[in-house]
PDB file of C-alpha atoms in Angstrom:
ATOM      1  CA  UNK A   1     -20.259  27.482 -44.639  1.00 48.00           C
ATOM      2  CA  UNK A   2     -17.629  29.061 -42.397  1.00 51.00           C
ATOM      3  CA  UNK A   3     -18.369  29.454 -38.653  1.00 53.00           C
ATOM      4  CA  UNK A   4     -18.167  33.053 -37.714  1.00 48.00           C
ATOM      5  CA  UNK A   5     -15.184  34.315 -35.162  1.00 55.00           C
ATOM      6  CA  UNK A   6     -16.304  33.849 -31.661  1.00 73.00           C
ATOM      7  CA  UNK A   7     -13.772  36.314 -30.395  1.00 81.00           C
ATOM      8  CA  UNK A   8     -13.208  40.088 -30.405  1.00 88.00           C
ATOM      9  CA  UNK A   9     -10.113  40.470 -32.711  1.00 90.00           C
ATOM     10  CA  UNK A  10      -9.106  43.738 -31.321  1.00 91.00           C
ATOM     11  CA  UNK A  11      -9.320  42.369 -27.824  1.00 94.00           C
ATOM     12  CA  UNK A  12      -7.305  39.376 -29.062  1.00 94.00           C
ATOM     13  CA  UNK A  13      -4.575  41.452 -30.636  1.00 95.00           C
ATOM     14  CA  UNK A  14      -4.371  43.844 -27.604  1.00 95.00           C
ATOM     15  CA  UNK A  15      -3.809  40.619 -25.310  1.00 95.00           C
ATOM     16  CA  UNK A  16      -1.078  39.360 -27.721  1.00 95.00           C
ATOM     17  CA  UNK A  17       0.453  42.771 -27.812  1.00 95.00           C
ATOM     18  CA  UNK A  18       0.745  42.730 -23.968  1.00 94.00           C
ATOM     19  CA  UNK A  19       2.294  38.991 -24.255  1.00 96.00           C
ATOM     20  CA  UNK A  20       4.953  40.152 -26.742  1.00 94.00           C
ATOM     21  CA  UNK A  21       5.701  43.269 -25.009  1.00 91.00           C
ATOM     22  CA  UNK A  22       6.236  41.360 -21.745  1.00 90.00           C
ATOM     23  CA  UNK A  23       8.192  38.290 -23.019  1.00 91.00           C
ATOM     24  CA  UNK A  24       9.670  39.361 -26.289  1.00 90.00           C
ATOM     25  CA  UNK A  25       8.994  37.795 -29.715  1.00 92.00           C
ATOM     26  CA  UNK A  26      11.204  34.820 -28.751  1.00 92.00           C
ATOM     27  CA  UNK A  27       9.936  34.501 -25.133  1.00 93.00           C
ATOM     28  CA  UNK A  28       6.256  34.560 -25.998  1.00 94.00           C
ATOM     29  CA  UNK A  29       5.207  30.897 -25.719  1.00 94.00           C
ATOM     30  CA  UNK A  30       2.113  29.875 -27.569  1.00 94.00           C
ATOM     31  CA  UNK A  31       0.202  28.934 -24.332  1.00 95.00           C
ATOM     32  CA  UNK A  32       0.935  32.525 -23.028  1.00 96.00           C
ATOM     33  CA  UNK A  33      -0.338  33.932 -26.155  1.00 95.00           C
ATOM     34  CA  UNK A  34      -3.431  31.770 -26.022  1.00 95.00           C
ATOM     35  CA  UNK A  35      -4.086  32.855 -22.425  1.00 95.00           C
ATOM     36  CA  UNK A  36      -3.391  36.563 -23.177  1.00 95.00           C
ATOM     37  CA  UNK A  37      -5.419  36.468 -26.426  1.00 95.00           C
ATOM     38  CA  UNK A  38      -8.415  34.674 -24.792  1.00 94.00           C
ATOM     39  CA  UNK A  39      -8.594  32.189 -27.682  1.00 94.00           C
ATOM     40  CA  UNK A  40      -7.972  28.616 -28.700  1.00 91.00           C
ATOM     41  CA  UNK A  41      -5.013  27.491 -30.584  1.00 92.00           C
ATOM     42  CA  UNK A  42      -7.300  26.593 -33.502  1.00 91.00           C
ATOM     43  CA  UNK A  43      -8.726  30.227 -33.663  1.00 91.00           C
ATOM     44  CA  UNK A  44      -5.419  31.684 -33.382  1.00 92.00           C
ATOM     45  CA  UNK A  45      -4.073  29.751 -36.422  1.00 91.00           C
ATOM     46  CA  UNK A  46      -7.314  30.219 -38.447  1.00 92.00           C
ATOM     47  CA  UNK A  47      -7.547  33.960 -37.562  1.00 91.00           C
ATOM     48  CA  UNK A  48      -3.722  34.897 -37.809  1.00 91.00           C
ATOM     49  CA  UNK A  49      -1.713  31.907 -39.274  1.00 91.00           C
ATOM     50  CA  UNK A  50       1.246  31.654 -37.113  1.00 92.00           C
ATOM     51  CA  UNK A  51       3.109  33.296 -34.500  1.00 93.00           C
ATOM     52  CA  UNK A  52       5.306  35.410 -36.981  1.00 94.00           C
ATOM     53  CA  UNK A  53       2.138  36.580 -38.698  1.00 95.00           C
ATOM     54  CA  UNK A  54       0.594  37.449 -35.509  1.00 95.00           C
ATOM     55  CA  UNK A  55       3.672  39.431 -34.423  1.00 96.00           C
ATOM     56  CA  UNK A  56       3.519  41.431 -37.739  1.00 96.00           C
ATOM     57  CA  UNK A  57      -0.102  42.335 -37.046  1.00 96.00           C
ATOM     58  CA  UNK A  58       0.958  43.515 -33.604  1.00 96.00           C
ATOM     59  CA  UNK A  59       3.655  45.742 -35.202  1.00 97.00           C
ATOM     60  CA  UNK A  60       1.006  47.025 -37.744  1.00 96.00           C
ATOM     61  CA  UNK A  61      -1.165  47.984 -34.673  1.00 96.00           C
ATOM     62  CA  UNK A  62       1.741  49.380 -32.694  1.00 96.00           C
ATOM     63  CA  UNK A  63       2.751  51.479 -35.752  1.00 97.00           C
ATOM     64  CA  UNK A  64      -0.905  52.789 -36.314  1.00 96.00           C
ATOM     65  CA  UNK A  65      -1.262  53.679 -32.610  1.00 95.00           C
ATOM     66  CA  UNK A  66       2.144  54.407 -30.899  1.00 96.00           C
ATOM     67  CA  UNK A  67       4.450  55.334 -33.796  1.00 97.00           C
ATOM     68  CA  UNK A  68       1.739  57.404 -35.375  1.00 98.00           C
ATOM     69  CA  UNK A  69       0.986  59.238 -31.879  1.00 97.00           C
ATOM     70  CA  UNK A  70       4.983  59.954 -31.623  1.00 98.00           C
ATOM     71  CA  UNK A  71       5.207  61.374 -35.120  1.00 98.00           C
ATOM     72  CA  UNK A  72       2.104  63.530 -34.782  1.00 98.00           C
ATOM     73  CA  UNK A  73       3.650  65.236 -31.616  1.00 98.00           C
ATOM     74  CA  UNK A  74       6.958  65.830 -33.653  1.00 98.00           C
ATOM     75  CA  UNK A  75       5.097  67.125 -36.557  1.00 97.00           C
ATOM     76  CA  UNK A  76       2.833  69.620 -34.659  1.00 96.00           C
ATOM     77  CA  UNK A  77       3.488  73.122 -36.205  1.00 94.00           C
ATOM     78  CA  UNK A  78       2.260  75.040 -33.487  1.00 95.00           C
ATOM     79  CA  UNK A  79       5.482  74.465 -31.547  1.00 95.00           C
ATOM     80  CA  UNK A  80       9.218  74.990 -32.356  1.00 94.00           C
ATOM     81  CA  UNK A  81      11.087  71.878 -33.161  1.00 95.00           C
ATOM     82  CA  UNK A  82      12.922  71.562 -29.753  1.00 96.00           C
ATOM     83  CA  UNK A  83       9.517  71.870 -27.923  1.00 96.00           C
ATOM     84  CA  UNK A  84       8.191  69.034 -30.045  1.00 97.00           C
ATOM     85  CA  UNK A  85      11.296  66.790 -29.182  1.00 98.00           C
ATOM     86  CA  UNK A  86      10.809  67.443 -25.436  1.00 98.00           C
ATOM     87  CA  UNK A  87       7.162  66.825 -25.504  1.00 98.00           C
ATOM     88  CA  UNK A  88       7.781  63.392 -26.859  1.00 98.00           C
ATOM     89  CA  UNK A  89      10.390  62.598 -24.402  1.00 98.00           C
ATOM     90  CA  UNK A  90       7.946  63.969 -21.769  1.00 98.00           C
ATOM     91  CA  UNK A  91       5.292  61.479 -23.043  1.00 97.00           C
ATOM     92  CA  UNK A  92       7.787  58.565 -22.255  1.00 97.00           C
ATOM     93  CA  UNK A  93       9.009  59.808 -19.058  1.00 97.00           C
ATOM     94  CA  UNK A  94       5.184  60.685 -17.945  1.00 97.00           C
ATOM     95  CA  UNK A  95       4.264  56.921 -18.867  1.00 95.00           C
ATOM     96  CA  UNK A  96       7.202  55.782 -16.866  1.00 95.00           C
ATOM     97  CA  UNK A  97       6.318  58.058 -13.969  1.00 95.00           C
ATOM     98  CA  UNK A  98       2.726  56.673 -13.969  1.00 95.00           C
ATOM     99  CA  UNK A  99       4.456  52.952 -13.669  1.00 93.00           C
ATOM    100  CA  UNK A 100       4.487  51.989 -17.400  1.00 92.00           C
ATOM    101  CA  UNK A 101       7.967  50.540 -17.589  1.00 91.00           C
ATOM    102  CA  UNK A 102       7.396  48.200 -20.621  1.00 89.00           C
ATOM    103  CA  UNK A 103       9.407  50.645 -22.965  1.00 88.00           C
ATOM    104  CA  UNK A 104       8.744  50.392 -26.548  1.00 91.00           C
ATOM    105  CA  UNK A 105       7.891  47.442 -28.496  1.00 93.00           C
ATOM    106  CA  UNK A 106       9.408  48.670 -31.667  1.00 93.00           C
ATOM    107  CA  UNK A 107      12.572  49.181 -29.851  1.00 90.00           C
ATOM    108  CA  UNK A 108      12.440  45.788 -28.321  1.00 89.00           C
ATOM    109  CA  UNK A 109      11.595  44.160 -31.903  1.00 92.00           C
ATOM    110  CA  UNK A 110      14.506  46.099 -33.306  1.00 91.00           C
ATOM    111  CA  UNK A 111      16.823  44.384 -31.132  1.00 87.00           C
ATOM    112  CA  UNK A 112      15.225  41.019 -31.263  1.00 87.00           C
ATOM    113  CA  UNK A 113      13.501  39.375 -34.077  1.00 84.00           C
ATOM    114  CA  UNK A 114      14.435  42.139 -36.517  1.00 81.00           C
ATOM    115  CA  UNK A 115      18.007  40.909 -36.346  1.00 83.00           C
ATOM    116  CA  UNK A 116      17.177  37.482 -37.367  1.00 88.00           C
ATOM    117  CA  UNK A 117      14.191  37.584 -39.464  1.00 92.00           C
ATOM    118  CA  UNK A 118      14.417  39.556 -42.717  1.00 93.00           C
ATOM    119  CA  UNK A 119      10.536  40.148 -42.965  1.00 94.00           C
ATOM    120  CA  UNK A 120      10.279  41.457 -39.586  1.00 94.00           C
ATOM    121  CA  UNK A 121      13.543  43.500 -39.951  1.00 94.00           C
ATOM    122  CA  UNK A 122      11.978  45.235 -42.970  1.00 96.00           C
ATOM    123  CA  UNK A 123       8.698  46.275 -41.110  1.00 96.00           C
ATOM    124  CA  UNK A 124      10.941  47.367 -37.999  1.00 96.00           C
ATOM    125  CA  UNK A 125      13.167  49.525 -40.206  1.00 96.00           C
ATOM    126  CA  UNK A 126      10.242  51.259 -41.913  1.00 97.00           C
ATOM    127  CA  UNK A 127       8.823  52.033 -38.658  1.00 97.00           C
ATOM    128  CA  UNK A 128      12.186  53.550 -37.218  1.00 97.00           C
ATOM    129  CA  UNK A 129      12.387  55.505 -40.554  1.00 98.00           C
ATOM    130  CA  UNK A 130       8.972  56.990 -39.678  1.00 98.00           C
ATOM    131  CA  UNK A 131      10.176  57.926 -36.188  1.00 98.00           C
ATOM    132  CA  UNK A 132      13.514  59.463 -37.742  1.00 98.00           C
ATOM    133  CA  UNK A 133      11.406  61.352 -40.317  1.00 98.00           C
ATOM    134  CA  UNK A 134       9.234  62.751 -37.562  1.00 98.00           C
ATOM    135  CA  UNK A 135      12.537  63.829 -35.805  1.00 98.00           C
ATOM    136  CA  UNK A 136      13.671  65.263 -39.078  1.00 97.00           C
ATOM    137  CA  UNK A 137      10.274  67.427 -39.212  1.00 96.00           C
ATOM    138  CA  UNK A 138      10.941  68.617 -35.922  1.00 96.00           C
ATOM    139  CA  UNK A 139      14.608  69.581 -36.532  1.00 95.00           C
ATOM    140  CA  UNK A 140      15.005  70.172 -40.170  1.00 95.00           C
ATOM    141  CA  UNK A 141      18.381  68.164 -40.152  1.00 95.00           C
ATOM    142  CA  UNK A 142      18.869  64.378 -40.963  1.00 97.00           C
ATOM    143  CA  UNK A 143      21.903  63.990 -38.956  1.00 96.00           C
ATOM    144  CA  UNK A 144      20.214  65.658 -35.874  1.00 96.00           C
ATOM    145  CA  UNK A 145      17.304  63.245 -36.331  1.00 97.00           C
ATOM    146  CA  UNK A 146      19.466  60.274 -36.577  1.00 97.00           C
ATOM    147  CA  UNK A 147      20.923  61.310 -33.205  1.00 97.00           C
ATOM    148  CA  UNK A 148      17.571  61.910 -31.663  1.00 98.00           C
ATOM    149  CA  UNK A 149      16.238  58.468 -32.961  1.00 98.00           C
ATOM    150  CA  UNK A 150      19.158  56.721 -31.155  1.00 97.00           C
ATOM    151  CA  UNK A 151      18.567  58.814 -27.899  1.00 97.00           C
ATOM    152  CA  UNK A 152      14.841  57.910 -28.155  1.00 97.00           C
ATOM    153  CA  UNK A 153      15.584  53.946 -28.529  1.00 96.00           C
ATOM    154  CA  UNK A 154      18.096  54.254 -25.717  1.00 96.00           C
ATOM    155  CA  UNK A 155      15.633  56.096 -23.415  1.00 97.00           C
ATOM    156  CA  UNK A 156      12.827  53.720 -24.217  1.00 95.00           C
ATOM    157  CA  UNK A 157      15.301  50.711 -23.395  1.00 94.00           C
ATOM    158  CA  UNK A 158      16.523  52.430 -20.204  1.00 96.00           C
ATOM    159  CA  UNK A 159      12.940  53.051 -19.183  1.00 95.00           C
ATOM    160  CA  UNK A 160      12.160  49.250 -19.348  1.00 93.00           C
ATOM    161  CA  UNK A 161      15.470  48.332 -17.759  1.00 93.00           C
ATOM    162  CA  UNK A 162      14.256  50.303 -14.523  1.00 94.00           C
ATOM    163  CA  UNK A 163      16.584  53.351 -14.804  1.00 96.00           C
ATOM    164  CA  UNK A 164      16.124  56.259 -12.713  1.00 97.00           C
ATOM    165  CA  UNK A 165      13.518  58.456 -14.206  1.00 96.00           C
ATOM    166  CA  UNK A 166      14.960  61.736 -12.715  1.00 97.00           C
ATOM    167  CA  UNK A 167      18.359  60.998 -14.383  1.00 98.00           C
ATOM    168  CA  UNK A 168      16.549  60.151 -17.674  1.00 97.00           C
ATOM    169  CA  UNK A 169      14.684  63.457 -17.455  1.00 97.00           C
ATOM    170  CA  UNK A 170      18.066  65.371 -16.811  1.00 98.00           C
ATOM    171  CA  UNK A 171      19.552  63.323 -19.798  1.00 97.00           C
ATOM    172  CA  UNK A 172      16.660  64.396 -22.120  1.00 98.00           C
ATOM    173  CA  UNK A 173      16.744  67.829 -20.993  1.00 97.00           C
ATOM    174  CA  UNK A 174      20.455  67.909 -21.915  1.00 97.00           C
ATOM    175  CA  UNK A 175      19.737  66.552 -25.314  1.00 97.00           C
ATOM    176  CA  UNK A 176      17.044  69.098 -25.989  1.00 97.00           C
ATOM    177  CA  UNK A 177      19.061  71.947 -24.735  1.00 95.00           C
ATOM    178  CA  UNK A 178      21.838  71.142 -27.156  1.00 94.00           C
ATOM    179  CA  UNK A 179      19.493  71.388 -29.991  1.00 93.00           C
ATOM    180  CA  UNK A 180      20.085  74.706 -31.894  1.00 82.00           C
ATOM    181  CA  UNK A 181      17.445  77.283 -30.779  1.00 67.00           C
ATOM    182  CA  UNK A 182      16.961  78.344 -34.356  1.00 54.00           C
ATOM    183  CA  UNK A 183      15.543  74.721 -35.306  1.00 55.00           C
ATOM    184  CA  UNK A 184      11.884  75.217 -36.075  1.00 47.00           C
ATOM    185  CA  UNK A 185      11.132  72.169 -37.911  1.00 44.00           C
ATOM    186  CA  UNK A 186      10.635  74.141 -41.189  1.00 42.00           C
TER     187      UNK A 186
END
């Protein structure tokens, strides 16, 4: 008879997410993960298999939480498209104002393990495509959506790098101002 899990899976995943966010995929050492998750090595392997499978579970969680929240902002039919884009940028900048300089786990994954691991790369590209599709809903234009996705990834990376928030806010305002005023997201 199998023993029941003796840890809270959601709490363990939240701890692992923090470790991956802080150290990146490559830098997240097993002892750091175990400490952050509050579990033993055996529990990690029994529940999640290996580091890569754990990271894929973290990306799934991030997709359900952060990416879905961003897409919901971009898909809000109660506002015009440029206001949706501005609202998403302001969420990012507001978090930075509040001291959250972690940036974006998806953006970090896109420039890290996605470049060298095909399975992680497929997951990351699907998440980025969801973001792009959200920008397209807000703007009605695929090329503009691509440009906004690139800006978003850069914004999140610059936040993590400690860039001046006031300068980032001005840059975001300029990008939103450059969007056609007729854009409605229809």
